[in-house]
PDB file of C-alpha atoms in Angstrom:
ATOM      1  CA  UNK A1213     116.810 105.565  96.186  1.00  0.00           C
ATOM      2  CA  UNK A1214     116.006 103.347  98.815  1.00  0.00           C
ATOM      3  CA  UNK A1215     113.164 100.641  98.581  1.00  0.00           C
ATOM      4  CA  UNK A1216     109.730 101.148 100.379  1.00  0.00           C
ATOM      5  CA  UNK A1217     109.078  99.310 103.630  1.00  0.00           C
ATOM      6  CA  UNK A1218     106.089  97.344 102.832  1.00  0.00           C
ATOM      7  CA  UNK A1219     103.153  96.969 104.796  1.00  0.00           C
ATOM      8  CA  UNK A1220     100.338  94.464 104.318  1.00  0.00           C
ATOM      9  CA  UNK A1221      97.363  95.737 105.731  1.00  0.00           C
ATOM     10  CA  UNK A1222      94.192  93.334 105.877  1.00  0.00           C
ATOM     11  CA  UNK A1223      90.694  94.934 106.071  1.00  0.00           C
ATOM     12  CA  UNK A1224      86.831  94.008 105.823  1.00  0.00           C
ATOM     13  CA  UNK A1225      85.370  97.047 103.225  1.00  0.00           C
ATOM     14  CA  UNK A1226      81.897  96.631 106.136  1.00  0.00           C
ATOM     15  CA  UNK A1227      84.342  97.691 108.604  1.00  0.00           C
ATOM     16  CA  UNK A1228      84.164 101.574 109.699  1.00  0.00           C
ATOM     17  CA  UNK A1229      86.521 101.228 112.042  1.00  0.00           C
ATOM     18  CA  UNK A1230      88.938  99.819 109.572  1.00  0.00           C
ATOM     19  CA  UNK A1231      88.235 102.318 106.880  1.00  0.00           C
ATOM     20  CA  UNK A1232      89.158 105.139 109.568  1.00  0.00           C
ATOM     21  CA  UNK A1233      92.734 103.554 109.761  1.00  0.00           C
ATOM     22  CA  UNK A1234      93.195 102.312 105.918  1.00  0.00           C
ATOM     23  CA  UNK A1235      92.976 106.040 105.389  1.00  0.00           C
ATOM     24  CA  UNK A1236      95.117 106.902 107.821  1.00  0.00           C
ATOM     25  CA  UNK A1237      97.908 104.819 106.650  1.00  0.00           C
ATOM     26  CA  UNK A1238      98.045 106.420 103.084  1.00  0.00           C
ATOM     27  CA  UNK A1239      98.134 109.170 104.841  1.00  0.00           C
ATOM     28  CA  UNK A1240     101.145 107.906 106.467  1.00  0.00           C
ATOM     29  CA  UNK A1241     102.528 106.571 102.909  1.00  0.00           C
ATOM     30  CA  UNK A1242     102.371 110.105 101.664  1.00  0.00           C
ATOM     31  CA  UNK A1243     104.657 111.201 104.567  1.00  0.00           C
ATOM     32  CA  UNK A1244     107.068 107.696 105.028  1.00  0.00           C
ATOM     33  CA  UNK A1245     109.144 105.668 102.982  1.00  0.00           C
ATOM     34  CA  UNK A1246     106.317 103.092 103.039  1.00  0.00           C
ATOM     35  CA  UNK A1247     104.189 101.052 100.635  1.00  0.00           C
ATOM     36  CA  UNK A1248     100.952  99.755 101.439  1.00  0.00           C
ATOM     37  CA  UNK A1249      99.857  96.271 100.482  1.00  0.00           C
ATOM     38  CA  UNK A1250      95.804  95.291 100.429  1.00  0.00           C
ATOM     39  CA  UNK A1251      94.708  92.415 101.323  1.00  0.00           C
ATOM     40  CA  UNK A1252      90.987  90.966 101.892  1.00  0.00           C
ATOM     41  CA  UNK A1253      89.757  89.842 105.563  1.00  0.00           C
ATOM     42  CA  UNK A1254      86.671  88.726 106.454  1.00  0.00           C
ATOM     43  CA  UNK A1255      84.512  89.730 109.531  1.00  0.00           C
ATOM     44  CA  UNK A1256      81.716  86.612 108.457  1.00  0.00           C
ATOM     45  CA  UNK A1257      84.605  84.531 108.851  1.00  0.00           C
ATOM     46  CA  UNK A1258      86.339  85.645 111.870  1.00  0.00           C
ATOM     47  CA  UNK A1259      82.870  84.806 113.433  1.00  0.00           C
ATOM     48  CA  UNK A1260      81.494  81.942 111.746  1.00  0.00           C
ATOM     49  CA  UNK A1261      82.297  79.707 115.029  1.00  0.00           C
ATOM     50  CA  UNK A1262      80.552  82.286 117.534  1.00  0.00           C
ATOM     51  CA  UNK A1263      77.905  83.151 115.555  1.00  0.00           C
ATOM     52  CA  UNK A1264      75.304  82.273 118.373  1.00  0.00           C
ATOM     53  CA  UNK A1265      77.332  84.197 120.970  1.00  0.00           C
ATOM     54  CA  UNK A1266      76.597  87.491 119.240  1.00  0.00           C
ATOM     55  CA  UNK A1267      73.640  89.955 119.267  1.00  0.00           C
ATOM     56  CA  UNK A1268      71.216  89.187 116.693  1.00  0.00           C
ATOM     57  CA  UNK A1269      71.873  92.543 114.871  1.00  0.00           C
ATOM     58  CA  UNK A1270      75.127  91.704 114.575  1.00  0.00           C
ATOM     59  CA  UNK A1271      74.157  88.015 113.188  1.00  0.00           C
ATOM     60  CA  UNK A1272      71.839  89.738 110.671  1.00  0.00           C
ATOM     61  CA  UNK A1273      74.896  91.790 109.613  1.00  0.00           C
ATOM     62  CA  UNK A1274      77.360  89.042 108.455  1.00  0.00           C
ATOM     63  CA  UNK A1275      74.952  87.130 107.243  1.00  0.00           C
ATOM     64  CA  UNK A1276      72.957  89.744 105.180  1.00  0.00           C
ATOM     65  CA  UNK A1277      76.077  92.133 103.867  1.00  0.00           C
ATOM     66  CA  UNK A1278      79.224  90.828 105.341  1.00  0.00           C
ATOM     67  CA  UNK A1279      79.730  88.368 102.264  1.00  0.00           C
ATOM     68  CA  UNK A1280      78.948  90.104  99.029  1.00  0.00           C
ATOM     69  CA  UNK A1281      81.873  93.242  99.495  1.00  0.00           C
ATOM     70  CA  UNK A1282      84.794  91.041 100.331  1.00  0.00           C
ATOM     71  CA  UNK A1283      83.699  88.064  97.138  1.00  0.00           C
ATOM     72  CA  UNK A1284      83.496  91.489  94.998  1.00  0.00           C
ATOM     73  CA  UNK A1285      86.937  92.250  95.952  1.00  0.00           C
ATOM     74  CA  UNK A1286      88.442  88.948  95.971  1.00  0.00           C
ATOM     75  CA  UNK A1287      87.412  88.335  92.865  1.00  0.00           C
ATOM     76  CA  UNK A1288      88.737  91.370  91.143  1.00  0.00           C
ATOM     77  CA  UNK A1289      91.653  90.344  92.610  1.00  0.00           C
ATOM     78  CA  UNK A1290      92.073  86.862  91.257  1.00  0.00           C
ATOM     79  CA  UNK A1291      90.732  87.895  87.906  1.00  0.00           C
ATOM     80  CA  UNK A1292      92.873  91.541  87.192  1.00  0.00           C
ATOM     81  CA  UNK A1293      95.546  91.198  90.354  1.00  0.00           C
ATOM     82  CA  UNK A1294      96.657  92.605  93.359  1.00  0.00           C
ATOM     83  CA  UNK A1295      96.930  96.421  91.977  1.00  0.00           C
ATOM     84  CA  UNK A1296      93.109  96.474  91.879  1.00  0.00           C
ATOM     85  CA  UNK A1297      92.337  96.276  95.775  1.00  0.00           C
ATOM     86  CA  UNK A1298      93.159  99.281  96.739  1.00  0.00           C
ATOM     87  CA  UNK A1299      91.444 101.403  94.530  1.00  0.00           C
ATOM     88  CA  UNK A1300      88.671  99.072  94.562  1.00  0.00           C
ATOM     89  CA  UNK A1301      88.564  99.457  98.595  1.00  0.00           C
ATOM     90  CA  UNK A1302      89.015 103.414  98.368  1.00  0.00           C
ATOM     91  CA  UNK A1303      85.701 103.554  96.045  1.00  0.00           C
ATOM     92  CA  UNK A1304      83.957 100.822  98.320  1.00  0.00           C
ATOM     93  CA  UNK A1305      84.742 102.751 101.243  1.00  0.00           C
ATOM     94  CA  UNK A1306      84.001 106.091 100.228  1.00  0.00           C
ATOM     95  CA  UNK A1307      80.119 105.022  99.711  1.00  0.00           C
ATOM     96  CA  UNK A1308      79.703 102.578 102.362  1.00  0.00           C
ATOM     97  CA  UNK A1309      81.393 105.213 104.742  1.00  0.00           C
ATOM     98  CA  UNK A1310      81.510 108.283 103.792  1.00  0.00           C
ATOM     99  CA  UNK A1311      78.704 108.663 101.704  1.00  0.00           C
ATOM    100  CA  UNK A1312      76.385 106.466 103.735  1.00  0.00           C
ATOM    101  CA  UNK A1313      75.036 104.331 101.432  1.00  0.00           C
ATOM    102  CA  UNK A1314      76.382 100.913 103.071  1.00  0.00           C
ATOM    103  CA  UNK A1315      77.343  97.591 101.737  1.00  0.00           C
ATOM    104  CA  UNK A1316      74.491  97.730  98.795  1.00  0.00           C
ATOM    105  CA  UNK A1317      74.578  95.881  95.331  1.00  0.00           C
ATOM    106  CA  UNK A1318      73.375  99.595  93.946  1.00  0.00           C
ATOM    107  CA  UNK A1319      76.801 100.813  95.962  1.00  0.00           C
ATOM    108  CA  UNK A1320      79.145  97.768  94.735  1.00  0.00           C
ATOM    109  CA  UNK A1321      78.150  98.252  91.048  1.00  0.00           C
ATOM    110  CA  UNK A1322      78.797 101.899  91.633  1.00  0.00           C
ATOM    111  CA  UNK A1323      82.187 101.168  92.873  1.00  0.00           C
ATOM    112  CA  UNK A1324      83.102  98.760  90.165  1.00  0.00           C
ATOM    113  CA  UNK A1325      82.177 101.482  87.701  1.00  0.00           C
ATOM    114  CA  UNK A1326      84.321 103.500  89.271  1.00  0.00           C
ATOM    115  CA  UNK A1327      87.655 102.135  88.775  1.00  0.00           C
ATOM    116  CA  UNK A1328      86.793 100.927  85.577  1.00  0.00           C
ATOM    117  CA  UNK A1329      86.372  96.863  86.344  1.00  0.00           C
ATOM    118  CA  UNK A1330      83.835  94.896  85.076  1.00  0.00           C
ATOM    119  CA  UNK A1331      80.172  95.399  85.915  1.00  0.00           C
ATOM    120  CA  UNK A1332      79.753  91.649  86.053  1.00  0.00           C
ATOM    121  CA  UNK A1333      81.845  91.405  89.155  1.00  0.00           C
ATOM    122  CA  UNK A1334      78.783  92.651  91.239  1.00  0.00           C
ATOM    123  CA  UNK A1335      77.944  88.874  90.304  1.00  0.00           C
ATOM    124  CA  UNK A1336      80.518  87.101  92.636  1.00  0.00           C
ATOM    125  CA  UNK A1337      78.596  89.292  95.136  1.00  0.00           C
ATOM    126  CA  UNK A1338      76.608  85.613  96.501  1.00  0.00           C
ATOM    127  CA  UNK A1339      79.112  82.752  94.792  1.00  0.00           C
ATOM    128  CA  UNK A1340      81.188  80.935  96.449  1.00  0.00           C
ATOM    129  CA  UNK A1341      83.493  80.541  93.389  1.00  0.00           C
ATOM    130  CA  UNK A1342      86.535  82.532  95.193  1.00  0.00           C
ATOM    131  CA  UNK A1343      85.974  81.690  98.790  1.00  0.00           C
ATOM    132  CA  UNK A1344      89.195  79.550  99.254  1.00  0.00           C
ATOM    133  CA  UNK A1345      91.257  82.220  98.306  1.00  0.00           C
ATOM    134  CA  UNK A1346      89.058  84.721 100.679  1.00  0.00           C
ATOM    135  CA  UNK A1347      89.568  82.260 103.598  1.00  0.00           C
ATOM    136  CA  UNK A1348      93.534  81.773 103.055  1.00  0.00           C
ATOM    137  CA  UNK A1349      93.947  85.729 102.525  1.00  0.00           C
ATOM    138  CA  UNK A1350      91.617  86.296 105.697  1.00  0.00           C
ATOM    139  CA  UNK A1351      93.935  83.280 107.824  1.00  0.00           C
ATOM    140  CA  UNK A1352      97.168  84.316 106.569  1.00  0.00           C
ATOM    141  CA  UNK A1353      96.602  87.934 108.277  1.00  0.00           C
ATOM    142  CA  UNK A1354      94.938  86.554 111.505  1.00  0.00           C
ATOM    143  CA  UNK A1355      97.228  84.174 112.604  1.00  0.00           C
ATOM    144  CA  UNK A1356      99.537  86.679 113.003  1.00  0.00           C
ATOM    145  CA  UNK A1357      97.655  88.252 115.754  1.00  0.00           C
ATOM    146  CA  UNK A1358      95.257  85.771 116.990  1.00  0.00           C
ATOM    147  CA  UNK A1359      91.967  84.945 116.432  1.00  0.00           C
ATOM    148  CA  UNK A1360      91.056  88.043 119.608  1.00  0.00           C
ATOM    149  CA  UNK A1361      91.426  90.415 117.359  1.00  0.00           C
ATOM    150  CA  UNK A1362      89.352  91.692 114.047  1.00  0.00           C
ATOM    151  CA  UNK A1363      89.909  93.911 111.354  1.00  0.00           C
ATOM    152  CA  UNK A1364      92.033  95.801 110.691  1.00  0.00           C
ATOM    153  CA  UNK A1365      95.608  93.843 110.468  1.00  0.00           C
ATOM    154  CA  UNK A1366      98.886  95.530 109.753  1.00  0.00           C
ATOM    155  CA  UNK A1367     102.264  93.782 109.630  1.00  0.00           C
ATOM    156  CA  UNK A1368     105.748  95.242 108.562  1.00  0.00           C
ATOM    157  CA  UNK A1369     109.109  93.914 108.665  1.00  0.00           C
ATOM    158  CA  UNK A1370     110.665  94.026 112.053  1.00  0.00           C
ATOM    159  CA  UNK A1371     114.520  94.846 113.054  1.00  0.00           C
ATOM    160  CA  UNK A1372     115.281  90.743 112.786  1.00  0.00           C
ATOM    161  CA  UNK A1373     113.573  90.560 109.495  1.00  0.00           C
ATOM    162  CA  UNK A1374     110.674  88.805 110.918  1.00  0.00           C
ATOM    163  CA  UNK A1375     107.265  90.862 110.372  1.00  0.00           C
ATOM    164  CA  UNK A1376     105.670  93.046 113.435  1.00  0.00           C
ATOM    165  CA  UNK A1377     102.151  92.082 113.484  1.00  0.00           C
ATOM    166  CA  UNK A1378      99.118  93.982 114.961  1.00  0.00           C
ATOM    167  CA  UNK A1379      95.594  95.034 115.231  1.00  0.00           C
ATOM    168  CA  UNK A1380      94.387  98.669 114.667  1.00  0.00           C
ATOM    169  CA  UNK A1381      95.045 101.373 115.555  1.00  0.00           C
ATOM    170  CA  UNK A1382      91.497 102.096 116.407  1.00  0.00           C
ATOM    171  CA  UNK A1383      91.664 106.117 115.736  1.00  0.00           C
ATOM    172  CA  UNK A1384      88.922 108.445 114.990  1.00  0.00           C
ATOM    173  CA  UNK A1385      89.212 110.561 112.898  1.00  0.00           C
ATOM    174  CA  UNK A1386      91.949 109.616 110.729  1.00  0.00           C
ATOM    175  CA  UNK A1387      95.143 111.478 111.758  1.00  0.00           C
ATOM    176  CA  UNK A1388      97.087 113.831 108.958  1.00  0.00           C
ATOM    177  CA  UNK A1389      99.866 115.092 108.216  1.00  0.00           C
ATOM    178  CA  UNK A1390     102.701 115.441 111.032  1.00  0.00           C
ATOM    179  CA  UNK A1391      99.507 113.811 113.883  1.00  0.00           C
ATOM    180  CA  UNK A1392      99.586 110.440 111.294  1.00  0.00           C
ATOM    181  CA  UNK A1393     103.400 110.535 110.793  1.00  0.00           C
ATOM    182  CA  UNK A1394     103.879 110.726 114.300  1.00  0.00           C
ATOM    183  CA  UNK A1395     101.076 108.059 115.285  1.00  0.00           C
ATOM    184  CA  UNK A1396     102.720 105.983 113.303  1.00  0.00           C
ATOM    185  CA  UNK A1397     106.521 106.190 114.481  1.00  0.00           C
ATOM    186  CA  UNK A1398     104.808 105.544 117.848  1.00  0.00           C
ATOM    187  CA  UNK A1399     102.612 102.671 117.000  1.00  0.00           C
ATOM    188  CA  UNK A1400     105.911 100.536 115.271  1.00  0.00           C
ATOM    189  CA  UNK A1401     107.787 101.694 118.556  1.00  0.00           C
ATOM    190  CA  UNK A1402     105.444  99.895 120.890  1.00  0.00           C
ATOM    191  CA  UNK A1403     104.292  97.008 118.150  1.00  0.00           C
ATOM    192  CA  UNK A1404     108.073  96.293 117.851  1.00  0.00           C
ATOM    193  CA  UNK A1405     108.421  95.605 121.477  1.00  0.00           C
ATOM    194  CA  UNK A1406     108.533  92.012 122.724  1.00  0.00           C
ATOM    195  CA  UNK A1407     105.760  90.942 124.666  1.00  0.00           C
ATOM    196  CA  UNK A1408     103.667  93.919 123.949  1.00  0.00           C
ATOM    197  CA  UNK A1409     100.564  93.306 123.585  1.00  0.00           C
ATOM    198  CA  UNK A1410      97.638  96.046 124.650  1.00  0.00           C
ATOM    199  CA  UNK A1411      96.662  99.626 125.103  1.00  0.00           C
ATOM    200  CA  UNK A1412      92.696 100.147 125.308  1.00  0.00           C
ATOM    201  CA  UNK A1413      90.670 102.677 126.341  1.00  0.00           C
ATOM    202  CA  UNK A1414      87.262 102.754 125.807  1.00  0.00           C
ATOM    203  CA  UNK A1415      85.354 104.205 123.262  1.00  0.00           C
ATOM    204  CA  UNK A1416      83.329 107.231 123.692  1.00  0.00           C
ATOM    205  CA  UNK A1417      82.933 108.454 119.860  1.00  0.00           C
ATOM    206  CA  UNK A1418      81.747 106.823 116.778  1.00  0.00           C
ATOM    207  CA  UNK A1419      83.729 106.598 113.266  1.00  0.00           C
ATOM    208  CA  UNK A1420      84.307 110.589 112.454  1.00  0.00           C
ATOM    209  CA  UNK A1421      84.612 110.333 108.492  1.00  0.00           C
ATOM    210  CA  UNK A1422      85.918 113.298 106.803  1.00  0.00           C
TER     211      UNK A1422
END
């Protein structure tokens, strides 16, 4: 049997747009030889030096929920390991998202419960006792798309052995079956091409969670 391609995907749990494509890639991971690897990024973060140039509902965001999901999830990560993320993210997601009940203590605790970690995590929720490792996780995925980009990241191994890096897709809703598979083989076709660097069109639907 061959070995799964691995790809590290970094997200932000506040993120809907994020969510829309973390689901799409296991999606994908049912249908390719791939293997996804979570990692935390932070939209407080990716801001914190423009924080004035945003709208103030936006500033009220990161500073009022942005924090407490990703120190949750960073911290179940130091303390049980990496195998914990994804799962953890799934059950974040689902209730922030899906069940609209956003980025809540009541919601985090819920989560937590629902993998079976600790309830005490929910206290990490506003310490800074793991934010070192939640800025180096959060850098080592932006820097290798640039700081004009947010969340999420995916990079897999290229065809020289040196990892294909980029932002998004930005897809709603989340493609399955042969639509993901095929979004996918087309995404690492144009990602994989040197000096690539944008298709955009703009928006004209919200996140479409199903």
């Amino acid at each position: 049997m061959s070995e799964k391609t691995p790809v590290d995907f970094w997200f932000d749990p506040l993120c809907p747009w994020a969510w829309m494509t973390s689901r799409w890639v296991l999606e994908v991971e049912t249908l390719r030889d791939i293997e996804v690897r979570w990692h935390v990024m932070s939209l407080a973060v990716l801001n914190e030096n423009r924080i004035d140039e945003l709208p103030e509902e936006y500033r009220d965001m990161l500073a009022n929920k942005a924090w407490a999901p990703v120190r949750v999830v960073v911290a179940a990560q130091q303390k049980y390991g990496d195998e914990v993320v994804g799962k953890l993210y799934t059950a974040l997601g689902t209730r922030f998202h899906n069940g609209g009940e956003g980025p809540t203590r009541e919601a985090i605790s819920a989560a937590l419960d629902e993998v079976g970690l600790p309830a005490d995590l929910i206290d990490y929720a506003d310490s800074d006792t793991y934010d070192t490792e939640l800025r180096a996780s959060h850098q080592e995925g932006i820097d290798k798309v640039g700081q004009e980009v947010g969340t999420p990241v995916i990079a897999v191994p290229g065809a020289d052995g040196e990892q294909v890096a980029f932002f998004g897709p930005v897809v709603t809703p989340a493609p399955k079956g042969e639509a993901a598979a095929k979004l996918w083989d087309g995404t690492l076709l144009v990602a994989s091409v040197p000096g690539f660097y944008e298709i955009k069109r703009t928006r004209t639907q919200g996140p479409i969670f199903d």
